[in-house]
Short mmCIF file of C-alpha atoms and ligand atoms in Angstrom, two decimals:
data_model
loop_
_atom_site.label_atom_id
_atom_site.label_comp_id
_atom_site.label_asym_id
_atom_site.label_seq_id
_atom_site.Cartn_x
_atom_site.Cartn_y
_atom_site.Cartn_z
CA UNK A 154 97.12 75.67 148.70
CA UNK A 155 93.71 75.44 150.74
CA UNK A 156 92.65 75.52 153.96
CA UNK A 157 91.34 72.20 155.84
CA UNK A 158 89.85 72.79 159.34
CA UNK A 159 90.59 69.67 161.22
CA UNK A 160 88.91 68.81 164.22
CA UNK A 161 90.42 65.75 166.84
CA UNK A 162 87.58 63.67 168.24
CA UNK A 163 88.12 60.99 170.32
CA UNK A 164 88.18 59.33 174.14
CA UNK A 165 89.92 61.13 176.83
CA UNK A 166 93.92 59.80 176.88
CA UNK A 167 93.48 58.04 173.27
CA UNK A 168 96.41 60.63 172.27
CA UNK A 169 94.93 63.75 171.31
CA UNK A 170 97.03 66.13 172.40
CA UNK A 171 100.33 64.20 171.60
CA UNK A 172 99.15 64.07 168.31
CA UNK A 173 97.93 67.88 168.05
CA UNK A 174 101.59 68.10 169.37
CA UNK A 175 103.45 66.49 167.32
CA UNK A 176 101.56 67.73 163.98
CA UNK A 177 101.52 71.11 165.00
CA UNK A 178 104.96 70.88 167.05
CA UNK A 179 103.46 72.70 169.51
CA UNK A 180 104.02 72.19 173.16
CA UNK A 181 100.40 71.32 174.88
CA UNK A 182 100.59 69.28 178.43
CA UNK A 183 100.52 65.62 177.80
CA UNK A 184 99.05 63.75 180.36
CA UNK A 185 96.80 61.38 182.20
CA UNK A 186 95.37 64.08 184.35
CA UNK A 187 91.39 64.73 184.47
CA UNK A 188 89.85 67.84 185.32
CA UNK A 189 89.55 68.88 182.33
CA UNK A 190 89.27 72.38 181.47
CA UNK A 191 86.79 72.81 178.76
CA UNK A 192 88.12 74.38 175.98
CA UNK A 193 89.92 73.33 172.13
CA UNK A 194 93.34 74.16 171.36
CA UNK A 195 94.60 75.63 167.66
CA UNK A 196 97.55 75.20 165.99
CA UNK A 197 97.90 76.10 161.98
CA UNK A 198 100.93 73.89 160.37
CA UNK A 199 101.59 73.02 156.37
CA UNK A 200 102.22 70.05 154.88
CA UNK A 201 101.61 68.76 151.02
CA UNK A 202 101.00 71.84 149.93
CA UNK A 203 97.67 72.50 152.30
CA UNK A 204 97.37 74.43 155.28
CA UNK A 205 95.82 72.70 158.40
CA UNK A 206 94.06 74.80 160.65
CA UNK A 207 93.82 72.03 163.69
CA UNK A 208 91.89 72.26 166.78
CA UNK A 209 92.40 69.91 169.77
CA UNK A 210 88.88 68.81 171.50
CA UNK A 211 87.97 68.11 175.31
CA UNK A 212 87.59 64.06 175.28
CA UNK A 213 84.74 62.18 175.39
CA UNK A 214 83.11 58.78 175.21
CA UNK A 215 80.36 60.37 173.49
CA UNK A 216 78.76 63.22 171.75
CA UNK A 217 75.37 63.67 173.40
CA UNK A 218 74.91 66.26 176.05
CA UNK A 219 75.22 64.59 179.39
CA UNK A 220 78.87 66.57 180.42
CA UNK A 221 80.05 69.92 179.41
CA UNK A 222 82.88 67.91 177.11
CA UNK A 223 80.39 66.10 175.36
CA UNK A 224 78.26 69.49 174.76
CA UNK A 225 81.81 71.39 173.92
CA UNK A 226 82.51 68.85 170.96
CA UNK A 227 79.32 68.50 170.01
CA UNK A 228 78.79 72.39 169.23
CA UNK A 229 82.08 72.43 167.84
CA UNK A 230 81.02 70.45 165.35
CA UNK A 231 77.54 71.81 164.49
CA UNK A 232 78.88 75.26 164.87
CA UNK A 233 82.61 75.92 163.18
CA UNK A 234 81.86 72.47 161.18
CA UNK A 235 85.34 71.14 160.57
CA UNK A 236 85.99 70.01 157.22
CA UNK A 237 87.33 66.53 158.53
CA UNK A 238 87.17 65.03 161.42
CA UNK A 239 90.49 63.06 163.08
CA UNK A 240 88.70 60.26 165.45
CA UNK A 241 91.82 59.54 167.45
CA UNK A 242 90.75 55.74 168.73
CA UNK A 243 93.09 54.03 171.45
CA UNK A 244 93.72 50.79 169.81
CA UNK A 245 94.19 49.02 172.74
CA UNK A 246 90.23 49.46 173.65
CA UNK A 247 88.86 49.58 170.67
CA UNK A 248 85.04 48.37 171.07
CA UNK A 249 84.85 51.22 173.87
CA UNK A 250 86.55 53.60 171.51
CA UNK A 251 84.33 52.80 168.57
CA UNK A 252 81.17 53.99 170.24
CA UNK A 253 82.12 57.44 169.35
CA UNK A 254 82.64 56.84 165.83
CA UNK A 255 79.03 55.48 165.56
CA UNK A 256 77.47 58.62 166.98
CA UNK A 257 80.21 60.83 164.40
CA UNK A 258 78.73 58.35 161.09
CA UNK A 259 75.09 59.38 162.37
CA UNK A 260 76.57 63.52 162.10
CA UNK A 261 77.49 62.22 158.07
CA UNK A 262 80.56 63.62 158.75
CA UNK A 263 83.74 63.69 156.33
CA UNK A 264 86.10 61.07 159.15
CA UNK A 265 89.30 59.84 158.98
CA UNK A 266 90.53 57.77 162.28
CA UNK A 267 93.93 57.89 163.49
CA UNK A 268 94.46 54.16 165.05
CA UNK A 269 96.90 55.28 168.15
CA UNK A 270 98.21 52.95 170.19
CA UNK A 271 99.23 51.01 167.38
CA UNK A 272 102.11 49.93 169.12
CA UNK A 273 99.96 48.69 172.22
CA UNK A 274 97.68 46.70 169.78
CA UNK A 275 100.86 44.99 168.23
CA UNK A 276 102.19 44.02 171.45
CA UNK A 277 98.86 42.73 172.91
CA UNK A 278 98.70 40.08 169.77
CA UNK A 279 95.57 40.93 168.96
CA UNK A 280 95.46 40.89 164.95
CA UNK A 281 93.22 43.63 163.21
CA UNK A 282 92.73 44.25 159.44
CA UNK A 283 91.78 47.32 159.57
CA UNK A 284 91.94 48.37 156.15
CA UNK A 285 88.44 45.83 156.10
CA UNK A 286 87.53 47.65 159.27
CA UNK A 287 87.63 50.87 157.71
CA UNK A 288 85.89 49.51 154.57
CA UNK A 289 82.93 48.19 156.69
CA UNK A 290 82.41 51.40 158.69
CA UNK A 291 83.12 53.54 155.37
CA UNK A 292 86.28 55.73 156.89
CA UNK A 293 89.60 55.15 156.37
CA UNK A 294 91.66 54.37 159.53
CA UNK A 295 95.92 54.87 159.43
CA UNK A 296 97.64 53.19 162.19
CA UNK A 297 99.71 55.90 164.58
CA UNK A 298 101.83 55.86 167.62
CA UNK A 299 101.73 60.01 168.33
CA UNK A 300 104.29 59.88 170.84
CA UNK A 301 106.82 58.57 168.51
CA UNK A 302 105.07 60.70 165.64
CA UNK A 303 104.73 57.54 163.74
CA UNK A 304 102.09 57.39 160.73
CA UNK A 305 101.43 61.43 161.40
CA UNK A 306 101.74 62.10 157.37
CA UNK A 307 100.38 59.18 156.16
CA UNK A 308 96.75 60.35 158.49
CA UNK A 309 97.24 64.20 157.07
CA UNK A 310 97.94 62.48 153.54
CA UNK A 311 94.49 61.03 154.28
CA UNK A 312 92.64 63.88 155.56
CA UNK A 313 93.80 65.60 152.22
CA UNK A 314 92.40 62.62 150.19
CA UNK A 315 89.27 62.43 152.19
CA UNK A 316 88.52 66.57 152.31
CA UNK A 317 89.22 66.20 147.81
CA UNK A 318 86.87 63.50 147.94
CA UNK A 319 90.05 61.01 146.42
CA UNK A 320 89.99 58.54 149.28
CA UNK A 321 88.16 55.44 147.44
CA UNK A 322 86.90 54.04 150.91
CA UNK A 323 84.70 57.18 152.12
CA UNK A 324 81.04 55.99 151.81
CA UNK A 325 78.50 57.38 154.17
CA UNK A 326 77.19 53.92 155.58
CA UNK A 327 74.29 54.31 158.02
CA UNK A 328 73.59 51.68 160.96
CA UNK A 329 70.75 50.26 160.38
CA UNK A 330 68.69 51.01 163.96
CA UNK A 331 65.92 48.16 162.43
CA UNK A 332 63.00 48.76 160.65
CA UNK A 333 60.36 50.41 162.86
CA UNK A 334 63.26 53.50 163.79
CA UNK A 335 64.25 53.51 160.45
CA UNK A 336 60.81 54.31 159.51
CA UNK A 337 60.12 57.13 161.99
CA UNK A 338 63.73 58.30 160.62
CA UNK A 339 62.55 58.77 157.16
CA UNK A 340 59.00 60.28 158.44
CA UNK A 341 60.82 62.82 160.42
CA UNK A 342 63.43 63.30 157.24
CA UNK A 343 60.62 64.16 155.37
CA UNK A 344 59.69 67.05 157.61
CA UNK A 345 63.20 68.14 157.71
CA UNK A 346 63.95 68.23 154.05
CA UNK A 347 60.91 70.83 153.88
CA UNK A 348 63.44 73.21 155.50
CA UNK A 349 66.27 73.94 153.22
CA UNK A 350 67.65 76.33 156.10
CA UNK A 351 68.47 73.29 158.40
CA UNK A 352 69.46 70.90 155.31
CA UNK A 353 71.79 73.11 154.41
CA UNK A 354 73.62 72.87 157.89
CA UNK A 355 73.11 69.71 159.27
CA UNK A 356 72.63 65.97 158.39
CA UNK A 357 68.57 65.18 158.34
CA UNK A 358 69.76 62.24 159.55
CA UNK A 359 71.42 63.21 162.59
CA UNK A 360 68.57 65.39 163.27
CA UNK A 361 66.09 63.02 163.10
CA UNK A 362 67.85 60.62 165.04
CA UNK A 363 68.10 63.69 168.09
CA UNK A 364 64.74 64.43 167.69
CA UNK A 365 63.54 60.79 168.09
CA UNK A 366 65.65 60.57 171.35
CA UNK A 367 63.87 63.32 172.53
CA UNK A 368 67.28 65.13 172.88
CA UNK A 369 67.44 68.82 174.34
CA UNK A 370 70.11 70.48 172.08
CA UNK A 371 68.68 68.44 168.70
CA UNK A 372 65.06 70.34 169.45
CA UNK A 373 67.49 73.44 170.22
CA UNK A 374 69.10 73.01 166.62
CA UNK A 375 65.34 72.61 165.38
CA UNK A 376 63.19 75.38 166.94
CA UNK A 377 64.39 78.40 165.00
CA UNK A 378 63.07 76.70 161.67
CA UNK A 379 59.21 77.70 160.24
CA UNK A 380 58.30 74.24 160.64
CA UNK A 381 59.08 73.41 164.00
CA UNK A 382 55.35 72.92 165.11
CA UNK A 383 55.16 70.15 162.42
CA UNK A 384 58.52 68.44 163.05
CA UNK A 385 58.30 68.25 166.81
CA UNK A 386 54.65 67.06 166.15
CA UNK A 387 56.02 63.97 164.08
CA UNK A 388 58.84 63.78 166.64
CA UNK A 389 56.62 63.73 169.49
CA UNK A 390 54.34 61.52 167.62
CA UNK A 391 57.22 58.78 166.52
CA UNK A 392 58.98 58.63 169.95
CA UNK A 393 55.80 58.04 171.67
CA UNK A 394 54.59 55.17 169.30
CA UNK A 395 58.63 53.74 169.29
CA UNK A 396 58.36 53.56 173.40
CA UNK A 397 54.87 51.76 173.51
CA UNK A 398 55.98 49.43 171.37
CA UNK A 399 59.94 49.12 173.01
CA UNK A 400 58.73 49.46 175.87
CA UNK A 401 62.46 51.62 176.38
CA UNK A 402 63.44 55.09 175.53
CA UNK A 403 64.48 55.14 171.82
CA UNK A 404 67.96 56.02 172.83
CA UNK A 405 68.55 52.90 174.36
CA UNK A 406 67.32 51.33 171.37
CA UNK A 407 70.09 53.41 169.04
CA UNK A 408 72.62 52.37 171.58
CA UNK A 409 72.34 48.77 171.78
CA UNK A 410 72.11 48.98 168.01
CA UNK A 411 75.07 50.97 167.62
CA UNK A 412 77.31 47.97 170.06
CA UNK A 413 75.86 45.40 167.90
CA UNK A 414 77.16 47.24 164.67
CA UNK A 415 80.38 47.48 166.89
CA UNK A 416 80.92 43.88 167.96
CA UNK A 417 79.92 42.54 164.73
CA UNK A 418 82.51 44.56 162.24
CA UNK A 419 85.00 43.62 165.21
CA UNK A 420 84.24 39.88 164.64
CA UNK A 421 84.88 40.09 161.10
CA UNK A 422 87.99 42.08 161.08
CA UNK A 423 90.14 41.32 165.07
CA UNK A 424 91.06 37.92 166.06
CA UNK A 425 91.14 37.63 169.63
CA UNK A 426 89.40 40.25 170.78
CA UNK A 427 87.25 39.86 173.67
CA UNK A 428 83.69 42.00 172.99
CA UNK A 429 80.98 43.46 175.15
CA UNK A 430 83.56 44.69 178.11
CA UNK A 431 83.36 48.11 177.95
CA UNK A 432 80.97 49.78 177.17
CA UNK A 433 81.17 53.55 178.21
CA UNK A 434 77.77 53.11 180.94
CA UNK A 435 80.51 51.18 182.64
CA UNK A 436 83.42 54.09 182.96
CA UNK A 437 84.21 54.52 186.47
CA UNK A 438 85.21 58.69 186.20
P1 LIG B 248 94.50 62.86 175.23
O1 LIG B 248 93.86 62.80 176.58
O2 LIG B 248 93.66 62.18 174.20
O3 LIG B 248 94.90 64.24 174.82
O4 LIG B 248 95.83 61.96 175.31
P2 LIG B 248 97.35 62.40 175.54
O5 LIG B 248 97.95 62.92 174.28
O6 LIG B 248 97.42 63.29 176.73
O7 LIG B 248 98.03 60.99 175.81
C1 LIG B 248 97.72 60.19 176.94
C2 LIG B 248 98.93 59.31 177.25
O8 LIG B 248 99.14 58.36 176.21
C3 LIG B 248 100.21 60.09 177.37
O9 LIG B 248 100.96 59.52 178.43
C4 LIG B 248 100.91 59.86 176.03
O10 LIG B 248 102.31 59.95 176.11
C5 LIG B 248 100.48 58.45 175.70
N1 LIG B 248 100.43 58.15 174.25
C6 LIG B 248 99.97 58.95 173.27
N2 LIG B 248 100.01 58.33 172.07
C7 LIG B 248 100.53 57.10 172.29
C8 LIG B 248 100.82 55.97 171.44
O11 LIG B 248 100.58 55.95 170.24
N3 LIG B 248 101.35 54.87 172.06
C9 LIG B 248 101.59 54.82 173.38
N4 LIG B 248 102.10 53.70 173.87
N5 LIG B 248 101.33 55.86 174.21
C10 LIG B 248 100.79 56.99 173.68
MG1 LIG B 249 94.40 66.04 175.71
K1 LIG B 250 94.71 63.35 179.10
#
């Protein structure tokens, strides 16, 4: 059997660690504690005939580079590149939850989400179809309750189908940040792609995106490669023309795009749900 390097992504308390528990049948603390120390558990386990080499992440409501957490995940990522990634989403918020799943389509990652809390969505009478969920945000989401270890081999089934390219929902859907960014996106793309180095290792996409953002560890990623003077010369060049025109940072710009793409696959798919209440700028920790 093979080897799938499975990484769990998600918001701090969305169940993690219960379900790196319960997979693994390891013994981590679970808990609602912060103070976080920063660093990913491991735990290899079989199952189908595959070996899952499974590392437990720091949470975070995002994957920039604003807290040590966020950087942790981030480079864990980039750097051991997981094969799949397990977005572990607490059902029972999921608008705030999904803002991390926007920023793991931009990485063109291979995702699978684990919908925990499935038991606090059912009671709260909200009604999802999240098979169409999944289908409009091209991954394919399994319901879970990891302290009961419910729906744990139906999401490693999954991850299986996903990593051998069988699951017929994976498409790599991109938000559509409008027409101006999207053009920048495919100017800076083209600088990008002249580098088969950094194509090799990372989404242009994602890159792009970083650059345009003017985003510290993106131009870090960048700067080894020949043609650094000319990206971060487009770069520089697109960011400054986006702002004039915005009149805001082009990160805001991704972000509001990124809740709209939120609220409106929510409005499609959840009855009942009440959008725009929390979004992560308003996290009190
Ligand atoms: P982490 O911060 O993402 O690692 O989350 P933890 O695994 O520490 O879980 C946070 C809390 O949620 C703990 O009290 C768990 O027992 C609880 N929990 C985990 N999964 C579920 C679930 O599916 N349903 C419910 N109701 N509680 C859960
Ligand atoms: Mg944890
Ligand atoms: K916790």
């Amino acid at each position: 059997g093979r080897t799938i390097n499975v990484a769990l992504v998600g918001n701090p308390n969305s169940g993690k660690t219960s379900l790196f528990n319960v997979a693994s049948g390891s013994h981590e603390r679970v808990g609602n504690y912060s103070g976080v120390t920063v660093d990913a558990k491991q735990a290899v386990f079989r199952q189908d005939g595959y070996t899952f080499n499974l590392f437990d992440l720091p949470g975070t409501y995002s994957i920039t580079e604003y807290t040590p957490e966020e950087l942790y995940v981030r480079r864990h990522i980039l750097d051991a590149m997981p094969d799949v990634v397990i977005n572990v989403l607490d059902a029972s918020n999921l608008e705030r939850n999904l803002f991390l799943t926007t920023q793991l389509i931009d990485m063109d990652l291979k995702v699978v989400i684990a919908l925990n809390m499935y038991d606090e969505l059912e009671k709260s009478g909200l009604k999802l179809d999240y098979r169409n969920l999944g289908r409009m945000i091209g991954i394919p989401i399994v319901p879970t309750v990891a302290s009961r270890g419910e729906g744990i081999r139906e999401l490693f089934k999954t991850v299986i189908d996903v990593f051998e390219d069988n699951e017929p929902i994976v498409r790599h859907i991109h938000i559509n940040y409008g027409k101006d960014i999207e053009h920048s996106i495919r100017l800076l793309q083209d600088e990008i792609w002249k580098n088969t180095d950094l194509v090799a290792r990372y989404s242009s996409r994602y890159l792009a995106i970083k650059l345009l953002c003017n985003d510290k560890n993106g131009y870090e990623v960048v700067e080894p490669a020949a043609n650094f003077a000319e990206i971060s010369a487009v770069a520089e060049h697109e960011r400054q023309k986006l702002e004039r025109q915005y009149k805001d940072c082009v990160e805001t710009i991704i972000t509001d795009a990124k809740f709209g793409f939120i609220a409106g696959a929510l409005e499609e798919t959840c009855q009942g749900i009440n959008l725009r209440k929390n979004r992560p700028d308003d996290r009190v920790d």
